[in-house]
Amino acid sequence: MTKRDAVTQLEVAFLFDVDGTIGGLYRDGHRPLRPGTVEAMERLAGFGPVFVWSIVDGNASRLLEEYPELRRFVTGAASKDAFWDCYTVDHAFAVDDLDLDEPVRRCHIVLVSEYSGGDGDDGQLRSAVDWIVEQVGILTRS
């Protein structure tokens, strides 16, 4: 994603952090995807654009190369700083394992535990998405 002359205005957007949130640690050239990620993105894509982002430039795009099945639901990939150069969002929802990044603090933050790998679905993404959908419903009724 590159800086544009005109910034795109979005009413709502859903931003998934990569490292430690939906992507685990690289092991033997492979990064595991948190269970429930595809379902979470699919559900939110019905309400607005879904993005993957990372503080590390290029990391979000690499995740989409590793998991092409996410592309059906993901509008774009960006570094966290570059996202705000390209978009303004009335209601941004960030799913992250940390709230240390300034770009994340511009959002409604839904924290999930750090994901380092493994097959078990702890239900945190599902709970996060349930909360986000509830909030989006409140916003649209206002």
Coordinates of C-alpha atoms in Angstrom, one line a residue:
M1 CA 0.0 0.0 0.0
T2 CA 1.4 3.4 -0.9
K3 CA 0.4 6.9 0.1
R4 CA -2.2 8.3 -2.1
D5 CA -3.0 11.9 -3.2
A6 CA -6.5 11.4 -1.8
V7 CA -7.3 9.6 1.4
T8 CA -10.1 7.0 1.2
Q9 CA -12.8 7.6 3.7
L10 CA -14.4 4.5 5.3
E11 CA -17.3 4.3 7.7
V12 CA -16.0 1.1 9.3
A13 CA -13.0 -1.1 9.0
F14 CA -11.7 -4.2 10.7
L15 CA -7.9 -4.5 11.3
F16 CA -6.2 -7.8 12.2
D17 CA -2.7 -7.7 13.5
V18 CA -0.4 -10.4 12.2
D19 CA 2.4 -11.3 14.5
G20 CA 1.2 -12.8 17.8
T21 CA -2.4 -12.2 16.9
I22 CA -3.5 -14.2 13.9
G23 CA 0.0 -15.4 12.9
G24 CA 2.3 -17.5 15.1
L25 CA 6.0 -17.7 15.1
Y26 CA 7.9 -19.0 12.1
R27 CA 9.1 -22.5 12.5
D28 CA 10.8 -24.4 9.7
G29 CA 9.8 -21.7 7.2
H30 CA 6.2 -21.8 8.2
R31 CA 4.0 -19.5 10.2
P32 CA 0.8 -21.1 11.7
L33 CA -2.5 -19.3 11.3
R34 CA -4.6 -18.9 14.5
P35 CA -7.6 -21.3 14.3
G36 CA -10.8 -19.4 13.6
T37 CA -9.1 -16.6 11.6
V38 CA -10.8 -17.4 8.3
E39 CA -14.2 -17.6 9.9
A40 CA -13.6 -14.4 11.8
M41 CA -12.6 -12.5 8.7
E42 CA -15.4 -14.0 6.6
R43 CA -18.0 -12.9 9.2
L44 CA -16.7 -9.3 9.5
A45 CA -16.3 -9.0 5.7
G46 CA -20.1 -9.0 5.6
F47 CA -20.1 -5.7 7.6
G48 CA -17.2 -3.8 6.0
P49 CA -13.6 -4.0 4.7
V50 CA -11.2 -6.3 6.5
F51 CA -7.5 -5.5 6.6
V52 CA -4.4 -7.3 7.9
W53 CA -1.7 -5.0 9.2
S54 CA 1.6 -5.2 11.0
I55 CA 4.1 -2.8 12.6
V56 CA 6.7 -4.6 10.3
D57 CA 6.4 -3.3 6.8
G58 CA 5.5 -6.1 4.3
N59 CA 4.6 -8.6 6.9
A60 CA 0.8 -8.4 6.3
S61 CA 1.3 -8.9 2.6
R62 CA 3.5 -12.0 3.3
L63 CA 0.7 -13.5 5.4
L64 CA -1.7 -13.2 2.5
E65 CA 0.9 -14.9 0.2
E66 CA 1.2 -17.7 2.8
Y67 CA -2.6 -18.1 3.2
P68 CA -4.3 -17.2 -0.1
E69 CA -7.7 -18.4 1.3
L70 CA -7.8 -15.1 3.3
R71 CA -7.8 -13.0 0.2
R72 CA -11.5 -13.6 -0.4
F73 CA -12.2 -11.6 2.7
V74 CA -9.3 -9.2 3.0
T75 CA -9.5 -5.8 1.3
G76 CA -5.9 -4.9 1.9
A77 CA -2.6 -5.4 3.7
A78 CA -0.5 -2.6 5.2
S79 CA 2.0 -1.5 7.7
K80 CA 0.2 0.0 10.7
D81 CA 1.6 3.5 9.9
A82 CA 0.9 3.3 6.1
F83 CA -2.7 2.4 6.7
W84 CA -3.5 5.7 8.2
D85 CA -1.8 7.5 5.3
C86 CA -4.3 5.9 2.9
Y87 CA -7.5 5.7 4.9
T88 CA -9.6 7.6 7.4
V89 CA -12.1 5.5 9.2
D90 CA -15.1 6.6 11.3
H91 CA -15.1 3.4 13.3
A92 CA -12.0 1.3 13.1
F93 CA -11.9 -2.0 15.1
A94 CA -8.5 -3.5 15.7
V95 CA -8.0 -7.1 16.9
D96 CA -4.5 -7.3 18.4
D97 CA -2.5 -9.0 21.1
L98 CA -1.0 -5.7 22.3
D99 CA -2.1 -2.1 22.5
L100 CA 1.4 -0.7 22.4
D101 CA 1.3 0.7 18.8
E102 CA 0.0 4.2 18.3
P103 CA -1.9 3.3 15.1
V104 CA -3.8 0.7 17.1
R105 CA -4.8 3.3 19.7
R106 CA -6.8 5.1 17.0
C107 CA -9.2 2.1 17.0
H108 CA -11.7 0.4 19.2
I109 CA -9.2 -2.3 20.5
V110 CA -10.2 -5.9 21.0
L111 CA -7.3 -7.7 22.7
V112 CA -6.8 -11.4 22.4
S113 CA -4.1 -13.5 24.0
E114 CA -0.8 -13.9 22.1
Y115 CA -0.8 -16.7 19.6
S116 CA 2.4 -18.5 19.1
G117 CA 1.1 -21.6 17.3
G118 CA -1.0 -24.7 17.9
D119 CA -4.2 -26.2 16.6
G120 CA -6.5 -25.5 19.4
D121 CA -9.2 -22.9 19.0
D122 CA -9.6 -21.1 22.3
G123 CA -12.6 -19.1 21.0
Q124 CA -11.0 -15.7 21.5
L125 CA -11.4 -14.6 17.9
R126 CA -15.0 -15.7 17.9
S127 CA -15.7 -13.7 21.1
A128 CA -13.8 -10.7 19.7
V129 CA -15.9 -10.8 16.5
D130 CA -19.1 -11.3 18.4
W131 CA -18.3 -8.1 20.4
I132 CA -17.4 -6.2 17.2
V133 CA -20.6 -7.2 15.4
E134 CA -22.6 -6.1 18.5
Q135 CA -20.8 -2.7 18.4
V136 CA -21.4 -2.3 14.7
G137 CA -25.0 -3.0 15.2
I138 CA -25.2 -0.3 17.9
L139 CA -23.5 2.1 15.5
T140 CA -25.8 1.4 12.6
R141 CA -28.9 1.8 14.8
S142 CA -27.7 5.2 16.1

